[in-house]
Amino acid sequence: MLIERLNRLPKEVLGRVKFIGSVADEMHMNAYVVGGFVRDLLLGAKNNFDLDIVVEGDGIAFARELSGKLNGRLAHHKAFGTATVVAQDNSKIDIATARKEIYEFPAALPKVTPGAIKDDLGRRDFSINAMAFGINKNNFGQLIDFYAGNDDLKAKKVRALHDLSFIDDPTRILRAARFAERCNFKISPYTLNLIKQAASHKMPEKVSPHRLRDELILILKENEPVKCVKLVEKICGFSFLHPRLVVDQKKISSLEKAAKVMKWFEDNFRHKRKVDKWLVYLMLLLEDLPAAEIRKTADRFAFRSGEIKRMLSFKADCKRAILKLKSELKPSDIHCILDPLSYEVILLILLRANNRSVEKNINNFLHHYNEVRILVGGEDVKKLGIKPGPHFKKLLKQTFHAKLDKGLKTKEEELEFLRRKAKR
Ligand code: CTP
């Protein structure tokens, strides 16, 4: 029973849901929790407590009132009748006016008019995401399931609600793969057929790229992204990303190996900056394209400049770094090669090298050299009577390299090194 599941939620989450319901009662509006929250609650897989609320009535007025009462921050999008309230504890409540959507042409953003909860649920992607429960006092915790979502949850099925679903919104093809793999569900045969039809009309190529990008990132951020990639390849392919992109068995085993290398990094280097795993997978997906094509694709999908830089660096620096790292090197040489590179690229070098020396050098860099800091600073150089200038930086760098190579231990040893260098 849904109400029992609700009662097992953390106290503050249940309290928040009841509070939102009480604001709806005061405003004489019907309010519902909808979408992923309901799905995950019924699956017993709840770990994300961001709320999606739909109200029958003016959603923005409701959000304004709620935000005031919660002392929260409000952002709204008038054209869609939606708003987001960010509460004091930074939890997010998305609020929407119950709406009907009309797609005037395929893959466009829909025209929106106010509607009732049934219309609102009927415009959604899959039956498992088209359930709601009431939060007003008179229907608190009552499941609203016009489209047999709960049956599909039990049957482990991803089923689209209507025949034009993937024509109206082709990003849903990627969503189907994501939910199927995440929940270990099957895409229903009829839905699969609809996906294949949409794919054969190249519908994904017609969506604005940033919407596809967001869904692709979500796929690559799933717990088992490689399974998702395989499924996307099977149901529609990746030509939406680039017409020459091939996801064959070789590519899949590359992705699988990358997953292992990233797990090794996570297990051993918890204290270090987190690796953007999704980006590593994407770099591997795009790897066979020429750099200019990767750049064009990255620009078209409006990835961030830091992300694009890392994608191109893999292409530009990986082979060269492997060649260098195969030889016998001083710690400072290893540091010079690896320090300018992102962890994402370093892990890919590890993956691609398949060579003991490279592995040893990267291991040493991550375990030791990357942690080393010198104890002397600009002030110490100044005290030696040296005027600030570019050689300042050079002297400190030389000291740092000496620390790596000669094992300077104390600040006194570093100062002594500095003094000798400065004299020359
Ligand atoms: N939705 C939709 N079509 C889309 C995107 C979203 O119908 N292209 C609907 C679904 O009902 C979904 C809800 O909007 O449940 C919220 O979308 P989103 O936050 O992306 O998905 P969640 O279901 O909350 O999934 P997740 O657990 O990944 O956040």
Short mmCIF file of C-alpha atoms and ligand atoms in Angstrom, two decimals:
data_model
loop_
_atom_site.label_atom_id
_atom_site.label_comp_id
_atom_site.label_asym_id
_atom_site.label_seq_id
_atom_site.Cartn_x
_atom_site.Cartn_y
_atom_site.Cartn_z
CA MET A 1 0.00 0.00 0.00
CA LEU A 2 1.23 3.45 -0.92
CA ILE A 3 0.26 5.00 2.41
CA GLU A 4 2.43 2.48 4.29
CA ARG A 5 5.38 3.33 2.06
CA LEU A 6 4.72 7.03 2.67
CA ASN A 7 4.71 6.49 6.40
CA ARG A 8 8.14 4.86 6.13
CA LEU A 9 9.68 7.93 4.50
CA PRO A 10 12.09 10.01 6.60
CA LYS A 11 10.04 12.16 8.98
CA GLU A 12 11.12 15.45 7.43
CA VAL A 13 10.17 14.29 3.89
CA LEU A 14 6.72 13.12 4.98
CA GLY A 15 6.29 16.34 6.98
CA ARG A 16 7.23 18.36 3.89
CA VAL A 17 4.69 16.51 1.71
CA LYS A 18 1.94 17.07 4.31
CA PHE A 19 2.87 20.73 4.62
CA ILE A 20 2.62 21.24 0.84
CA GLY A 21 -0.81 19.55 0.99
CA SER A 22 -1.94 21.89 3.75
CA VAL A 23 -0.93 24.94 1.68
CA ALA A 24 -2.97 23.51 -1.21
CA ASP A 25 -5.95 23.08 1.17
CA GLU A 26 -5.66 26.70 2.29
CA MET A 27 -5.61 27.82 -1.35
CA HIS A 28 -8.51 25.50 -2.25
CA MET A 29 -6.44 23.75 -4.89
CA ASN A 30 -5.94 20.06 -5.60
CA ALA A 31 -2.29 19.09 -5.37
CA TYR A 32 -0.50 15.84 -6.20
CA VAL A 33 2.94 14.33 -6.00
CA VAL A 34 3.73 12.95 -9.47
CA GLY A 35 6.29 11.14 -11.60
CA GLY A 36 9.56 9.60 -10.43
CA PHE A 37 8.85 10.10 -6.73
CA VAL A 38 5.73 7.93 -6.96
CA ARG A 39 7.46 5.33 -9.16
CA ASP A 40 10.42 4.99 -6.82
CA LEU A 41 8.22 4.94 -3.74
CA LEU A 42 6.21 2.03 -5.16
CA LEU A 43 9.41 0.27 -6.18
CA GLY A 44 10.74 0.69 -2.67
CA ALA A 45 13.81 2.31 -4.23
CA LYS A 46 13.51 5.77 -2.81
CA ASN A 47 16.74 7.66 -2.31
CA ASN A 48 16.01 10.93 -4.02
CA PHE A 49 13.50 13.07 -2.18
CA ASP A 50 13.16 15.96 -4.62
CA LEU A 51 9.46 16.44 -5.12
CA ASP A 52 7.45 16.97 -8.32
CA ILE A 53 4.11 18.56 -7.48
CA VAL A 54 1.23 19.19 -9.87
CA VAL A 55 -1.64 21.49 -8.89
CA GLU A 56 -4.96 21.91 -10.61
CA GLY A 57 -5.00 25.70 -10.79
CA ASP A 58 -2.36 28.40 -10.91
CA GLY A 59 0.89 26.55 -10.16
CA ILE A 60 2.99 29.69 -10.07
CA ALA A 61 0.72 31.40 -7.51
CA PHE A 62 0.87 28.21 -5.45
CA ALA A 63 4.67 28.08 -5.70
CA ARG A 64 4.93 31.73 -4.65
CA GLU A 65 2.79 31.07 -1.55
CA LEU A 66 4.71 27.89 -0.68
CA SER A 67 8.07 29.53 -1.16
CA GLY A 68 7.01 32.38 1.17
CA LYS A 69 5.89 29.94 3.86
CA LEU A 70 9.07 27.87 3.56
CA ASN A 71 11.32 30.92 3.42
CA GLY A 72 12.64 29.41 0.22
CA ARG A 73 13.89 30.68 -3.12
CA LEU A 74 11.60 30.74 -6.14
CA ALA A 75 12.32 30.45 -9.86
CA HIS A 76 9.46 30.27 -12.33
CA HIS A 77 8.91 29.77 -16.05
CA LYS A 78 5.70 31.56 -16.88
CA ALA A 79 5.29 30.11 -20.38
CA PHE A 80 5.12 26.56 -19.00
CA GLY A 81 3.28 27.38 -15.75
CA THR A 82 6.11 25.73 -13.79
CA ALA A 83 8.21 26.85 -10.85
CA THR A 84 10.91 25.53 -8.57
CA VAL A 85 11.04 26.23 -4.87
CA VAL A 86 14.38 25.63 -3.21
CA ALA A 87 13.83 25.17 0.52
CA GLN A 88 16.25 26.30 3.25
CA ASP A 89 17.81 22.82 3.38
CA ASN A 90 18.41 23.08 -0.42
CA SER A 91 15.86 20.37 -1.24
CA LYS A 92 13.99 21.11 -4.45
CA ILE A 93 10.26 21.16 -5.02
CA ASP A 94 9.20 21.39 -8.66
CA ILE A 95 5.68 22.70 -9.09
CA ALA A 96 3.63 22.62 -12.25
CA THR A 97 0.17 23.65 -13.27
CA ALA A 98 -1.70 20.54 -14.42
CA ARG A 99 -1.58 20.85 -18.18
CA LYS A 100 -2.50 19.51 -21.54
CA GLU A 101 0.20 19.55 -24.17
CA ILE A 102 -0.24 19.86 -27.89
CA TYR A 103 2.74 19.16 -30.11
CA GLU A 104 2.26 21.41 -33.13
CA PHE A 105 5.06 19.69 -35.03
CA PRO A 106 7.24 16.69 -34.24
CA ALA A 107 10.17 17.07 -31.80
CA ALA A 108 9.20 20.67 -31.01
CA LEU A 109 8.45 21.98 -27.55
CA PRO A 110 4.73 21.55 -26.87
CA LYS A 111 2.01 24.19 -26.68
CA VAL A 112 0.63 24.10 -23.16
CA THR A 113 -2.86 24.79 -21.84
CA PRO A 114 -4.23 24.25 -18.29
CA GLY A 115 -5.85 20.91 -17.64
CA ALA A 116 -6.77 18.40 -14.93
CA ILE A 117 -4.48 15.81 -13.31
CA LYS A 118 -5.66 13.16 -15.77
CA ASP A 119 -4.54 15.30 -18.74
CA ASP A 120 -1.28 16.01 -17.01
CA LEU A 121 -0.51 12.36 -16.40
CA GLY A 122 -1.69 11.39 -19.90
CA ARG A 123 0.93 13.58 -21.59
CA ARG A 124 3.82 11.82 -19.86
CA ASP A 125 6.40 9.41 -21.24
CA PHE A 126 5.69 6.01 -19.67
CA SER A 127 2.93 4.49 -17.59
CA ILE A 128 5.38 3.92 -14.70
CA ASN A 129 6.06 7.68 -14.66
CA ALA A 130 2.41 8.65 -15.06
CA MET A 131 1.18 7.98 -11.54
CA ALA A 132 0.40 10.46 -8.80
CA PHE A 133 -0.91 10.52 -5.26
CA GLY A 134 -3.13 13.09 -3.61
CA ILE A 135 -1.71 15.28 -0.85
CA ASN A 136 -4.81 17.25 0.14
CA LYS A 137 -6.26 16.26 3.48
CA ASN A 138 -9.24 14.46 1.93
CA ASN A 139 -7.18 12.19 -0.36
CA PHE A 140 -3.76 12.06 1.23
CA GLY A 141 -1.74 9.11 -0.06
CA GLN A 142 -4.41 7.98 -2.52
CA LEU A 143 -2.78 6.49 -5.63
CA ILE A 144 -3.94 7.98 -8.92
CA ASP A 145 -3.16 5.58 -11.71
CA PHE A 146 -5.29 6.10 -14.83
CA TYR A 147 -2.83 4.33 -17.12
CA ALA A 148 -2.09 1.08 -15.26
CA GLY A 149 1.38 2.20 -14.22
CA ASN A 150 1.33 0.10 -11.07
CA ASP A 151 0.52 -3.04 -13.10
CA ASP A 152 3.46 -2.27 -15.38
CA LEU A 153 5.72 -1.73 -12.39
CA LYS A 154 4.76 -5.17 -11.14
CA ALA A 155 5.20 -6.68 -14.62
CA LYS A 156 8.57 -4.86 -14.93
CA LYS A 157 7.54 -3.13 -18.12
CA VAL A 158 8.39 0.21 -19.71
CA ARG A 159 5.34 1.13 -21.75
CA ALA A 160 4.68 4.38 -23.62
CA LEU A 161 1.29 5.98 -23.12
CA HIS A 162 0.48 6.83 -26.69
CA ASP A 163 1.56 6.05 -30.24
CA LEU A 164 3.11 9.44 -30.98
CA SER A 165 5.12 9.60 -27.77
CA PHE A 166 8.54 9.22 -29.42
CA ILE A 167 7.61 11.36 -32.40
CA ASP A 168 6.50 14.19 -30.11
CA ASP A 169 9.54 13.82 -27.90
CA PRO A 170 12.35 11.61 -29.23
CA THR A 171 14.45 12.16 -26.07
CA ARG A 172 12.08 9.61 -24.57
CA ILE A 173 13.90 6.90 -26.54
CA LEU A 174 16.94 7.48 -24.33
CA ARG A 175 14.71 7.66 -21.27
CA ALA A 176 13.15 4.28 -22.14
CA ALA A 177 16.62 2.70 -22.20
CA ARG A 178 17.59 4.44 -18.96
CA PHE A 179 14.55 3.31 -16.97
CA ALA A 180 14.61 -0.20 -18.45
CA GLU A 181 18.22 -0.75 -17.44
CA ARG A 182 17.99 1.04 -14.11
CA CYS A 183 14.96 -0.92 -12.93
CA ASN A 184 15.84 -4.11 -14.79
CA PHE A 185 12.61 -3.83 -16.79
CA LYS A 186 11.80 -4.77 -20.38
CA ILE A 187 10.57 -2.26 -22.93
CA SER A 188 7.18 -3.61 -23.99
CA PRO A 189 7.15 -5.01 -27.57
CA TYR A 190 4.61 -2.42 -28.73
CA THR A 191 6.68 0.42 -27.27
CA LEU A 192 9.83 -1.03 -28.81
CA ASN A 193 8.11 -0.97 -32.15
CA LEU A 194 7.17 2.69 -31.68
CA ILE A 195 10.80 3.46 -30.81
CA LYS A 196 12.08 1.67 -33.90
CA GLN A 197 9.64 3.57 -36.09
CA ALA A 198 10.72 6.90 -34.60
CA ALA A 199 14.39 5.92 -34.99
CA SER A 200 13.85 4.89 -38.61
CA HIS A 201 12.46 8.37 -39.27
CA LYS A 202 15.63 9.74 -37.64
CA MET A 203 13.52 11.56 -35.04
CA PRO A 204 16.37 11.93 -32.49
CA GLU A 205 18.31 13.99 -35.06
CA LYS A 206 15.43 16.47 -35.05
CA VAL A 207 15.46 17.34 -31.35
CA SER A 208 17.41 20.33 -30.10
CA PRO A 209 20.84 18.92 -29.26
CA HIS A 210 21.02 20.21 -25.69
CA ARG A 211 17.97 18.14 -24.74
CA LEU A 212 19.59 15.00 -26.15
CA ARG A 213 22.83 15.93 -24.41
CA ASP A 214 21.09 16.13 -21.03
CA GLU A 215 19.49 12.72 -21.50
CA LEU A 216 22.76 11.22 -22.75
CA ILE A 217 24.59 12.52 -19.68
CA LEU A 218 21.89 11.00 -17.46
CA ILE A 219 22.39 7.65 -19.21
CA LEU A 220 26.14 7.80 -18.74
CA LYS A 221 25.63 8.69 -15.07
CA GLU A 222 23.50 5.62 -14.35
CA ASN A 223 24.95 2.89 -12.13
CA GLU A 224 25.41 0.60 -15.11
CA PRO A 225 25.90 2.93 -18.05
CA VAL A 226 27.42 0.31 -20.35
CA LYS A 227 24.23 -1.75 -20.23
CA CYS A 228 22.28 1.40 -21.11
CA VAL A 229 24.62 2.18 -24.01
CA LYS A 230 24.14 -1.35 -25.36
CA LEU A 231 20.39 -0.96 -25.20
CA VAL A 232 20.42 2.45 -26.90
CA GLU A 233 22.60 0.96 -29.65
CA LYS A 234 20.10 -1.86 -30.05
CA ILE A 235 16.95 0.24 -30.14
CA CYS A 236 18.01 3.34 -32.05
CA GLY A 237 21.80 3.61 -32.46
CA PHE A 238 23.97 6.63 -31.78
CA SER A 239 23.79 8.40 -35.11
CA PHE A 240 22.03 11.26 -33.29
CA LEU A 241 25.39 11.98 -31.68
CA HIS A 242 27.43 11.62 -34.86
CA PRO A 243 26.48 9.89 -38.12
CA ARG A 244 29.75 7.94 -38.17
CA LEU A 245 29.66 6.76 -34.58
CA VAL A 246 30.01 2.99 -34.27
CA VAL A 247 29.20 1.17 -31.04
CA ASP A 248 30.47 -2.32 -31.72
CA GLN A 249 31.72 -5.06 -29.40
CA LYS A 250 35.19 -3.47 -29.29
CA LYS A 251 33.69 -0.20 -28.10
CA ILE A 252 31.58 -1.97 -25.49
CA SER A 253 34.59 -3.79 -24.06
CA SER A 254 36.48 -0.46 -23.93
CA LEU A 255 33.62 1.02 -21.92
CA GLU A 256 33.56 -2.01 -19.63
CA LYS A 257 37.29 -1.73 -19.02
CA ALA A 258 36.90 1.97 -18.30
CA ALA A 259 34.27 1.14 -15.69
CA LYS A 260 36.81 -1.12 -13.96
CA VAL A 261 39.61 1.45 -14.07
CA MET A 262 37.29 4.09 -12.61
CA LYS A 263 36.19 1.72 -9.86
CA TRP A 264 39.87 1.10 -9.03
CA PHE A 265 40.43 4.87 -8.90
CA GLU A 266 37.40 5.37 -6.65
CA ASP A 267 38.44 2.58 -4.29
CA ASN A 268 42.02 3.80 -3.98
CA PHE A 269 41.77 7.56 -4.26
CA ARG A 270 38.61 8.50 -2.43
CA HIS A 271 40.22 11.67 -1.16
CA LYS A 272 40.98 13.00 -4.64
CA ARG A 273 38.79 15.07 -6.92
CA LYS A 274 35.89 13.02 -8.26
CA VAL A 275 36.28 11.84 -11.83
CA ASP A 276 33.46 12.76 -14.22
CA LYS A 277 32.75 9.18 -15.17
CA TRP A 278 30.08 10.08 -17.72
CA LEU A 279 32.67 12.17 -19.55
CA VAL A 280 35.14 9.29 -19.68
CA TYR A 281 32.46 7.12 -21.32
CA LEU A 282 31.61 9.89 -23.75
CA MET A 283 35.28 10.37 -24.65
CA LEU A 284 35.48 6.67 -25.46
CA LEU A 285 32.28 6.78 -27.50
CA LEU A 286 33.69 9.61 -29.63
CA GLU A 287 37.28 8.33 -29.66
CA ASP A 288 37.41 7.09 -33.26
CA LEU A 289 36.30 10.40 -34.76
CA PRO A 290 38.92 12.91 -35.89
CA ALA A 291 39.59 15.73 -33.39
CA ALA A 292 37.86 18.29 -35.62
CA GLU A 293 34.69 16.17 -35.66
CA ILE A 294 34.79 15.74 -31.87
CA ARG A 295 35.10 19.51 -31.51
CA LYS A 296 32.16 20.08 -33.92
CA THR A 297 30.00 17.53 -32.10
CA ALA A 298 30.90 18.93 -28.68
CA ASP A 299 30.05 22.46 -29.85
CA ARG A 300 26.80 21.36 -31.44
CA PHE A 301 25.68 19.73 -28.20
CA ALA A 302 26.91 22.75 -26.23
CA PHE A 303 29.07 20.87 -23.77
CA ARG A 304 30.87 23.11 -21.31
CA SER A 305 34.28 24.45 -22.26
CA GLY A 306 36.04 22.44 -19.50
CA GLU A 307 34.37 19.27 -20.77
CA ILE A 308 35.35 19.99 -24.38
CA LYS A 309 38.92 20.69 -23.30
CA ARG A 310 39.13 17.27 -21.64
CA MET A 311 37.56 15.52 -24.66
CA LEU A 312 40.12 17.08 -27.00
CA SER A 313 43.01 16.50 -24.62
CA PHE A 314 42.35 12.76 -24.68
CA LYS A 315 42.67 12.83 -28.46
CA ALA A 316 45.71 15.11 -28.47
CA ASP A 317 47.73 13.92 -25.47
CA CYS A 318 47.02 10.25 -24.87
CA LYS A 319 49.35 8.61 -27.42
CA ARG A 320 52.20 11.01 -26.76
CA ALA A 321 51.95 10.55 -22.98
CA ILE A 322 51.95 6.75 -23.34
CA LEU A 323 55.11 6.86 -25.46
CA LYS A 324 56.89 9.04 -22.93
CA LEU A 325 55.70 7.07 -19.91
CA LYS A 326 57.03 3.80 -21.31
CA SER A 327 60.62 4.83 -20.60
CA GLU A 328 62.58 5.00 -17.35
CA LEU A 329 61.79 8.44 -15.94
CA LYS A 330 62.62 10.64 -12.97
CA PRO A 331 59.68 11.47 -10.70
CA SER A 332 59.81 15.10 -11.86
CA ASP A 333 59.55 13.98 -15.51
CA ILE A 334 56.49 11.91 -14.67
CA HIS A 335 55.01 14.87 -12.84
CA CYS A 336 55.64 17.15 -15.83
CA ILE A 337 53.85 14.73 -18.16
CA LEU A 338 50.84 13.98 -15.98
CA ASP A 339 50.23 17.08 -13.92
CA PRO A 340 48.77 19.15 -16.80
CA LEU A 341 46.31 16.35 -17.64
CA SER A 342 42.87 15.77 -16.13
CA TYR A 343 42.23 12.63 -14.09
CA GLU A 344 39.77 11.58 -16.79
CA VAL A 345 42.56 11.58 -19.37
CA ILE A 346 45.08 9.96 -17.00
CA LEU A 347 42.69 7.06 -16.41
CA LEU A 348 42.20 6.69 -20.15
CA ILE A 349 45.96 6.61 -20.63
CA LEU A 350 46.07 3.81 -18.09
CA LEU A 351 43.33 2.02 -19.99
CA ARG A 352 44.94 2.43 -23.39
CA ALA A 353 48.60 1.81 -22.46
CA ASN A 354 48.45 -1.84 -21.46
CA ASN A 355 52.06 -1.53 -20.37
CA ARG A 356 53.72 -2.18 -16.99
CA SER A 357 56.00 0.88 -17.00
CA VAL A 358 53.14 3.23 -17.80
CA GLU A 359 51.03 1.63 -15.07
CA LYS A 360 53.86 1.92 -12.55
CA ASN A 361 54.54 5.57 -13.43
CA ILE A 362 50.86 6.54 -13.20
CA ASN A 363 50.51 4.66 -9.93
CA ASN A 364 53.47 6.51 -8.47
CA PHE A 365 52.11 9.81 -9.70
CA LEU A 366 48.69 9.24 -8.16
CA HIS A 367 49.99 7.73 -4.92
CA HIS A 368 53.00 9.96 -4.29
CA TYR A 369 54.15 12.71 -6.65
CA ASN A 370 50.71 14.23 -7.00
CA GLU A 371 50.57 14.77 -3.23
CA VAL A 372 53.95 16.47 -2.88
CA ARG A 373 54.03 20.20 -2.02
CA ILE A 374 57.07 22.35 -1.28
CA LEU A 375 57.32 24.10 2.05
CA VAL A 376 59.13 27.21 0.77
CA GLY A 377 57.24 29.99 -0.97
CA GLY A 378 57.65 33.36 -2.67
CA GLU A 379 58.50 35.06 0.63
CA ASP A 380 61.49 32.76 1.12
CA VAL A 381 62.79 33.60 -2.35
CA LYS A 382 62.39 37.32 -1.63
CA LYS A 383 64.36 36.97 1.59
CA LEU A 384 67.29 35.66 -0.47
CA GLY A 385 67.38 39.10 -2.06
CA ILE A 386 65.93 38.05 -5.37
CA LYS A 387 63.60 40.52 -7.03
CA PRO A 388 60.15 39.20 -8.10
CA GLY A 389 59.98 38.14 -11.76
CA PRO A 390 59.54 35.08 -13.96
CA HIS A 391 62.68 33.42 -12.49
CA PHE A 392 60.87 33.36 -9.14
CA LYS A 393 58.47 30.79 -10.45
CA LYS A 394 61.32 28.90 -12.10
CA LEU A 395 63.29 28.70 -8.85
CA LEU A 396 60.29 27.35 -6.96
CA LYS A 397 59.64 24.81 -9.71
CA GLN A 398 63.26 23.67 -9.58
CA THR A 399 62.94 23.26 -5.82
CA PHE A 400 59.77 21.25 -6.30
CA HIS A 401 61.46 18.96 -8.82
CA ALA A 402 64.44 18.54 -6.51
CA LYS A 403 62.07 17.56 -3.75
CA LEU A 404 60.56 14.90 -6.01
CA ASP A 405 63.85 13.59 -7.38
CA LYS A 406 66.25 14.04 -4.49
CA GLY A 407 63.79 13.64 -1.67
CA LEU A 408 64.36 16.99 0.10
CA LYS A 409 62.56 16.50 3.39
CA THR A 410 62.69 19.59 5.57
CA LYS A 411 62.11 23.24 4.86
CA GLU A 412 65.78 23.83 5.73
CA GLU A 413 66.84 21.43 2.95
CA GLU A 414 64.59 23.23 0.50
CA LEU A 415 66.01 26.62 1.56
CA GLU A 416 69.53 25.30 1.14
CA PHE A 417 68.68 24.14 -2.38
CA LEU A 418 67.09 27.51 -3.15
CA ARG A 419 70.16 29.37 -1.88
CA ARG A 420 72.51 27.31 -4.07
CA LYS A 421 70.31 27.77 -7.14
CA ALA A 422 69.90 31.49 -6.50
CA LYS A 423 73.67 32.02 -6.33
CA ARG A 424 74.04 30.66 -9.85
N1 CTP B 1 8.65 13.40 -18.36
C1 CTP B 1 8.09 13.06 -19.58
N2 CTP B 1 8.81 13.18 -20.72
C2 CTP B 1 10.09 13.63 -20.69
C3 CTP B 1 10.68 14.01 -19.47
C4 CTP B 1 9.92 13.86 -18.31
O1 CTP B 1 6.95 12.64 -19.61
N3 CTP B 1 10.79 13.76 -21.83
C5 CTP B 1 7.84 13.28 -17.13
C6 CTP B 1 7.83 11.92 -16.50
O2 CTP B 1 6.53 11.74 -15.95
C7 CTP B 1 8.82 12.01 -15.36
C8 CTP B 1 8.66 13.47 -14.94
O3 CTP B 1 8.33 14.18 -16.14
O4 CTP B 1 8.52 11.12 -14.32
C9 CTP B 1 9.89 14.07 -14.30
O5 CTP B 1 10.98 13.97 -15.17
P1 CTP B 1 12.44 13.65 -14.67
O6 CTP B 1 12.72 14.44 -13.45
O7 CTP B 1 13.36 13.78 -15.84
O8 CTP B 1 12.37 12.09 -14.37
P2 CTP B 1 12.10 11.25 -13.09
O9 CTP B 1 10.97 10.33 -13.43
O10 CTP B 1 11.96 12.05 -11.85
O11 CTP B 1 13.39 10.32 -13.09
P3 CTP B 1 14.76 10.40 -12.28
O12 CTP B 1 14.58 9.36 -11.23
O13 CTP B 1 15.78 10.00 -13.30
O14 CTP B 1 14.93 11.79 -11.79
#
